[in-house]
Amino acid sequence: EPPRGRRGHFAPTSNRRLVRNALVDSVLAGDGVRDRSIRERVLFALDVECEMFERFLIVFRDPLGCRHDFRALYAWSRTDIAQRAAELGAPRAPGRGGRFVRVFSVYPSPPEVTDEMLSKCFRYDSSTKEFRHIPNMKHLDNVTDAVCLLAQFLPKPKHRPA
């Protein structure tokens, strides 16, 4: 089911600029070489590779939402661009108007995000340049810019033999 607005209706508003500002000013704001490299790759994915998408979702690394470290970027994919979603590794979801599919990740992440996976939802406040927790929000919504996923939906790290 598509993201819902405040009154429960789907309103396909773009949050591309807001998410880009959140990535640059908050989530990926470090000056280290690794931080700069990740920031450049994520912004390239957002600006160039994902030009057909308008609605984006940041997934934080911490399942509890205490830290806002970047895990992955997802984009709302309508069923008419399901081919691109399939190229990104998302499974098909028949009967839905679309889904949030993974378009870039730094850490292992599920191929898509659904309401059942959510631990916490956040919206980005561009005036204070910080994420605000949305209390009691347990579904993807047009005011949701970032989420934390429940630990059971995050891929388990692969253990290397000693």
mmCIF file with all atom_site columns, N, CA and C in Angstrom, residues 100-137:
data_model
loop_
_atom_site.group_PDB
_atom_site.id
_atom_site.type_symbol
_atom_site.label_atom_id
_atom_site.label_alt_id
_atom_site.label_comp_id
_atom_site.label_asym_id
_atom_site.label_entity_id
_atom_site.label_seq_id
_atom_site.pdbx_PDB_ins_code
_atom_site.Cartn_x
_atom_site.Cartn_y
_atom_site.Cartn_z
_atom_site.occupancy
_atom_site.B_iso_or_equiv
_atom_site.pdbx_formal_charge
_atom_site.auth_seq_id
_atom_site.auth_comp_id
_atom_site.auth_asym_id
_atom_site.auth_atom_id
_atom_site.pdbx_PDB_model_num
ATOM 1   N N  . PHE A 1 100 ? 8.777  0.668  -1.281 1.00 0.00 ? 100 PHE A N  1
ATOM 2   C CA . PHE A 1 100 ? 10.087 1.272  -1.095 1.00 0.00 ? 100 PHE A CA 1
ATOM 3   C C  . PHE A 1 100 ? 11.133 0.215  -1.377 1.00 0.00 ? 100 PHE A C  1
ATOM 4   N N  . VAL A 1 101 ? 11.942 0.437  -2.409 1.00 0.00 ? 101 VAL A N  1
ATOM 5   C CA . VAL A 1 101 ? 12.974 -0.509 -2.801 1.00 0.00 ? 101 VAL A CA 1
ATOM 6   C C  . VAL A 1 101 ? 14.347 0.091  -2.514 1.00 0.00 ? 101 VAL A C  1
ATOM 7   N N  . ARG A 1 102 ? 15.286 -0.782 -2.186 1.00 0.00 ? 102 ARG A N  1
ATOM 8   C CA . ARG A 1 102 ? 16.648 -0.343 -1.878 1.00 0.00 ? 102 ARG A CA 1
ATOM 9   C C  . ARG A 1 102 ? 17.328 0.143  -3.163 1.00 0.00 ? 102 ARG A C  1
ATOM 10  N N  . VAL A 1 103 ? 17.909 1.338  -3.088 1.00 0.00 ? 103 VAL A N  1
ATOM 11  C CA . VAL A 1 103 ? 18.647 1.868  -4.228 1.00 0.00 ? 103 VAL A CA 1
ATOM 12  C C  . VAL A 1 103 ? 20.133 2.040  -3.913 1.00 0.00 ? 103 VAL A C  1
ATOM 13  N N  . PHE A 1 104 ? 20.483 2.085  -2.627 1.00 0.00 ? 104 PHE A N  1
ATOM 14  C CA . PHE A 1 104 ? 21.881 2.176  -2.230 1.00 0.00 ? 104 PHE A CA 1
ATOM 15  C C  . PHE A 1 104 ? 21.993 1.719  -0.784 1.00 0.00 ? 104 PHE A C  1
ATOM 16  N N  . SER A 1 105 ? 23.056 0.970  -0.484 1.00 0.00 ? 105 SER A N  1
ATOM 17  C CA . SER A 1 105 ? 23.267 0.583  0.916  1.00 0.00 ? 105 SER A CA 1
ATOM 18  C C  . SER A 1 105 ? 24.755 0.538  1.233  1.00 0.00 ? 105 SER A C  1
ATOM 19  N N  . VAL A 1 106 ? 25.058 0.860  2.482  1.00 0.00 ? 106 VAL A N  1
ATOM 20  C CA . VAL A 1 106 ? 26.418 0.774  2.990  1.00 0.00 ? 106 VAL A CA 1
ATOM 21  C C  . VAL A 1 106 ? 26.568 -0.522 3.784  1.00 0.00 ? 106 VAL A C  1
ATOM 22  N N  . TYR A 1 107 ? 25.504 -0.911 4.464  1.00 0.00 ? 107 TYR A N  1
ATOM 23  C CA . TYR A 1 107 ? 25.473 -2.138 5.249  1.00 0.00 ? 107 TYR A CA 1
ATOM 24  C C  . TYR A 1 107 ? 24.382 -3.035 4.694  1.00 0.00 ? 107 TYR A C  1
ATOM 25  N N  . PRO A 1 108 ? 24.482 -4.357 4.928  1.00 0.00 ? 108 PRO A N  1
ATOM 26  C CA . PRO A 1 108 ? 23.438 -5.257 4.415  1.00 0.00 ? 108 PRO A CA 1
ATOM 27  C C  . PRO A 1 108 ? 22.050 -4.796 4.856  1.00 0.00 ? 108 PRO A C  1
ATOM 28  N N  . SER A 1 109 ? 21.133 -4.762 3.890  1.00 0.00 ? 109 SER A N  1
ATOM 29  C CA . SER A 1 109 ? 19.784 -4.238 4.114  1.00 0.00 ? 109 SER A CA 1
ATOM 30  C C  . SER A 1 109 ? 18.796 -5.060 3.315  1.00 0.00 ? 109 SER A C  1
ATOM 31  N N  . PRO A 1 110 ? 17.547 -5.141 3.766  1.00 0.00 ? 110 PRO A N  1
ATOM 32  C CA . PRO A 1 110 ? 16.542 -5.885 3.009  1.00 0.00 ? 110 PRO A CA 1
ATOM 33  C C  . PRO A 1 110 ? 16.270 -5.206 1.664  1.00 0.00 ? 110 PRO A C  1
ATOM 34  N N  . PRO A 1 111 ? 15.811 -5.956 0.659  1.00 0.00 ? 111 PRO A N  1
ATOM 35  C CA . PRO A 1 111 ? 15.569 -5.381 -0.662 1.00 0.00 ? 111 PRO A CA 1
ATOM 36  C C  . PRO A 1 111 ? 14.422 -4.376 -0.699 1.00 0.00 ? 111 PRO A C  1
ATOM 37  N N  . GLU A 1 112 ? 13.504 -4.462 0.256  1.00 0.00 ? 112 GLU A N  1
ATOM 38  C CA . GLU A 1 112 ? 12.418 -3.485 0.336  1.00 0.00 ? 112 GLU A CA 1
ATOM 39  C C  . GLU A 1 112 ? 12.051 -3.257 1.794  1.00 0.00 ? 112 GLU A C  1
ATOM 40  N N  . VAL A 1 113 ? 11.352 -2.152 2.055  1.00 0.00 ? 113 VAL A N  1
ATOM 41  C CA . VAL A 1 113 ? 10.901 -1.821 3.412  1.00 0.00 ? 113 VAL A CA 1
ATOM 42  C C  . VAL A 1 113 ? 9.381  -1.826 3.432  1.00 0.00 ? 113 VAL A C  1
ATOM 43  N N  . THR A 1 114 ? 8.811  -2.499 4.423  1.00 0.00 ? 114 THR A N  1
ATOM 44  C CA . THR A 1 114 ? 7.362  -2.548 4.601  1.00 0.00 ? 114 THR A CA 1
ATOM 45  C C  . THR A 1 114 ? 7.009  -2.065 6.011  1.00 0.00 ? 114 THR A C  1
ATOM 46  N N  . ASP A 1 115 ? 5.731  -1.787 6.232  1.00 0.00 ? 115 ASP A N  1
ATOM 47  C CA . ASP A 1 115 ? 5.265  -1.296 7.538  1.00 0.00 ? 115 ASP A CA 1
ATOM 48  C C  . ASP A 1 115 ? 5.648  -2.225 8.681  1.00 0.00 ? 115 ASP A C  1
ATOM 49  N N  . GLU A 1 116 ? 5.608  -3.533 8.451  1.00 0.00 ? 116 GLU A N  1
ATOM 50  C CA . GLU A 1 116 ? 5.864  -4.517 9.509  1.00 0.00 ? 116 GLU A CA 1
ATOM 51  C C  . GLU A 1 116 ? 7.297  -4.464 10.023 1.00 0.00 ? 116 GLU A C  1
ATOM 52  N N  . MET A 1 117 ? 8.199  -3.893 9.250  1.00 0.00 ? 117 MET A N  1
ATOM 53  C CA . MET A 1 117 ? 9.623  -3.864 9.597  1.00 0.00 ? 117 MET A CA 1
ATOM 54  C C  . MET A 1 117 ? 10.006 -2.692 10.491 1.00 0.00 ? 117 MET A C  1
ATOM 55  N N  . LEU A 1 118 ? 9.120  -1.735 10.682 1.00 0.00 ? 118 LEU A N  1
ATOM 56  C CA . LEU A 1 118 ? 9.479  -0.467 11.311 1.00 0.00 ? 118 LEU A CA 1
ATOM 57  C C  . LEU A 1 118 ? 9.608  -0.554 12.826 1.00 0.00 ? 118 LEU A C  1
ATOM 58  N N  . SER A 1 119 ? 10.693 0.028  13.317 1.00 0.00 ? 119 SER A N  1
ATOM 59  C CA . SER A 1 119 ? 10.903 0.185  14.746 1.00 0.00 ? 119 SER A CA 1
ATOM 60  C C  . SER A 1 119 ? 10.550 1.619  15.149 1.00 0.00 ? 119 SER A C  1
ATOM 61  N N  . LYS A 1 120 ? 11.101 2.589  14.408 1.00 0.00 ? 120 LYS A N  1
ATOM 62  C CA . LYS A 1 120 ? 10.819 4.007  14.648 1.00 0.00 ? 120 LYS A CA 1
ATOM 63  C C  . LYS A 1 120 ? 10.777 4.748  13.322 1.00 0.00 ? 120 LYS A C  1
ATOM 64  N N  . CYS A 1 121 ? 9.973  5.809  13.284 1.00 0.00 ? 121 CYS A N  1
ATOM 65  C CA . CYS A 1 121 ? 9.881  6.676  12.107 1.00 0.00 ? 121 CYS A CA 1
ATOM 66  C C  . CYS A 1 121 ? 10.314 8.086  12.489 1.00 0.00 ? 121 CYS A C  1
ATOM 67  N N  . PHE A 1 122 ? 10.940 8.765  11.524 1.00 0.00 ? 122 PHE A N  1
ATOM 68  C CA . PHE A 1 122 ? 11.444 10.113 11.754 1.00 0.00 ? 122 PHE A CA 1
ATOM 69  C C  . PHE A 1 122 ? 11.085 11.018 10.579 1.00 0.00 ? 122 PHE A C  1
ATOM 70  N N  . ARG A 1 123 ? 10.989 12.302 10.861 1.00 0.00 ? 123 ARG A N  1
ATOM 71  C CA . ARG A 1 123 ? 10.889 13.300 9.792  1.00 0.00 ? 123 ARG A CA 1
ATOM 72  C C  . ARG A 1 123 ? 12.060 14.240 9.986  1.00 0.00 ? 123 ARG A C  1
ATOM 73  N N  . TYR A 1 124 ? 12.543 14.788 8.881  1.00 0.00 ? 124 TYR A N  1
ATOM 74  C CA . TYR A 1 124 ? 13.689 15.689 8.946  1.00 0.00 ? 124 TYR A CA 1
ATOM 75  C C  . TYR A 1 124 ? 13.209 17.118 9.047  1.00 0.00 ? 124 TYR A C  1
ATOM 76  N N  . ASP A 1 125 ? 13.721 17.831 10.041 1.00 0.00 ? 125 ASP A N  1
ATOM 77  C CA . ASP A 1 125 ? 13.402 19.236 10.232 1.00 0.00 ? 125 ASP A CA 1
ATOM 78  C C  . ASP A 1 125 ? 14.549 20.041 9.644  1.00 0.00 ? 125 ASP A C  1
ATOM 79  N N  . SER A 1 126 ? 14.329 20.652 8.481  1.00 0.00 ? 126 SER A N  1
ATOM 80  C CA . SER A 1 126 ? 15.410 21.350 7.783  1.00 0.00 ? 126 SER A CA 1
ATOM 81  C C  . SER A 1 126 ? 15.842 22.626 8.496  1.00 0.00 ? 126 SER A C  1
ATOM 82  N N  . SER A 1 127 ? 14.996 23.206 9.332  1.00 0.00 ? 127 SER A N  1
ATOM 83  C CA . SER A 1 127 ? 15.396 24.427 10.030 1.00 0.00 ? 127 SER A CA 1
ATOM 84  C C  . SER A 1 127 ? 16.402 24.136 11.143 1.00 0.00 ? 127 SER A C  1
ATOM 85  N N  . THR A 1 128 ? 16.237 23.018 11.833 1.00 0.00 ? 128 THR A N  1
ATOM 86  C CA . THR A 1 128 ? 17.181 22.663 12.902 1.00 0.00 ? 128 THR A CA 1
ATOM 87  C C  . THR A 1 128 ? 18.219 21.646 12.437 1.00 0.00 ? 128 THR A C  1
ATOM 88  N N  . LYS A 1 129 ? 18.058 21.122 11.223 1.00 0.00 ? 129 LYS A N  1
ATOM 89  C CA . LYS A 1 129 ? 18.960 20.126 10.635 1.00 0.00 ? 129 LYS A CA 1
ATOM 90  C C  . LYS A 1 129 ? 19.086 18.888 11.508 1.00 0.00 ? 129 LYS A C  1
ATOM 91  N N  . GLU A 1 130 ? 17.936 18.400 11.977 1.00 0.00 ? 130 GLU A N  1
ATOM 92  C CA . GLU A 1 130 ? 17.931 17.167 12.767 1.00 0.00 ? 130 GLU A CA 1
ATOM 93  C C  . GLU A 1 130 ? 16.653 16.395 12.513 1.00 0.00 ? 130 GLU A C  1
ATOM 94  N N  . PHE A 1 131 ? 16.729 15.113 12.843 1.00 0.00 ? 131 PHE A N  1
ATOM 95  C CA . PHE A 1 131 ? 15.576 14.241 12.678 1.00 0.00 ? 131 PHE A CA 1
ATOM 96  C C  . PHE A 1 131 ? 14.735 14.263 13.938 1.00 0.00 ? 131 PHE A C  1
ATOM 97  N N  . ARG A 1 132 ? 13.431 14.311 13.749 1.00 0.00 ? 132 ARG A N  1
ATOM 98  C CA . ARG A 1 132 ? 12.479 14.298 14.864 1.00 0.00 ? 132 ARG A CA 1
ATOM 99  C C  . ARG A 1 132 ? 11.713 12.982 14.833 1.00 0.00 ? 132 ARG A C  1
ATOM 100 N N  . HIS A 1 133 ? 11.698 12.317 15.980 1.00 0.00 ? 133 HIS A N  1
ATOM 101 C CA . HIS A 1 133 ? 10.944 11.068 16.099 1.00 0.00 ? 133 HIS A CA 1
ATOM 102 C C  . HIS A 1 133 ? 9.457  11.364 15.963 1.00 0.00 ? 133 HIS A C  1
ATOM 103 N N  . ILE A 1 134 ? 8.753  10.534 15.218 1.00 0.00 ? 134 ILE A N  1
ATOM 104 C CA . ILE A 1 134 ? 7.303  10.669 15.083 1.00 0.00 ? 134 ILE A CA 1
ATOM 105 C C  . ILE A 1 134 ? 6.687  9.620  16.012 1.00 0.00 ? 134 ILE A C  1
ATOM 106 N N  . PRO A 1 135 ? 6.180  10.025 17.185 1.00 0.00 ? 135 PRO A N  1
ATOM 107 C CA . PRO A 1 135 ? 5.660  9.050  18.152 1.00 0.00 ? 135 PRO A CA 1
ATOM 108 C C  . PRO A 1 135 ? 4.463  8.278  17.597 1.00 0.00 ? 135 PRO A C  1
ATOM 109 N N  . ASN A 1 136 ? 4.390  7.023  17.966 1.00 0.00 ? 136 ASN A N  1
ATOM 110 C CA . ASN A 1 136 ? 3.278  6.131  17.628 1.00 0.00 ? 136 ASN A CA 1
ATOM 111 C C  . ASN A 1 136 ? 3.098  5.909  16.128 1.00 0.00 ? 136 ASN A C  1
ATOM 112 N N  . MET A 1 137 ? 4.056  6.261  15.317 1.00 0.00 ? 137 MET A N  1
ATOM 113 C CA . MET A 1 137 ? 3.974  6.038  13.874 1.00 0.00 ? 137 MET A CA 1
ATOM 114 C C  . MET A 1 137 ? 4.545  4.660  13.584 1.00 0.00 ? 137 MET A C  1
#
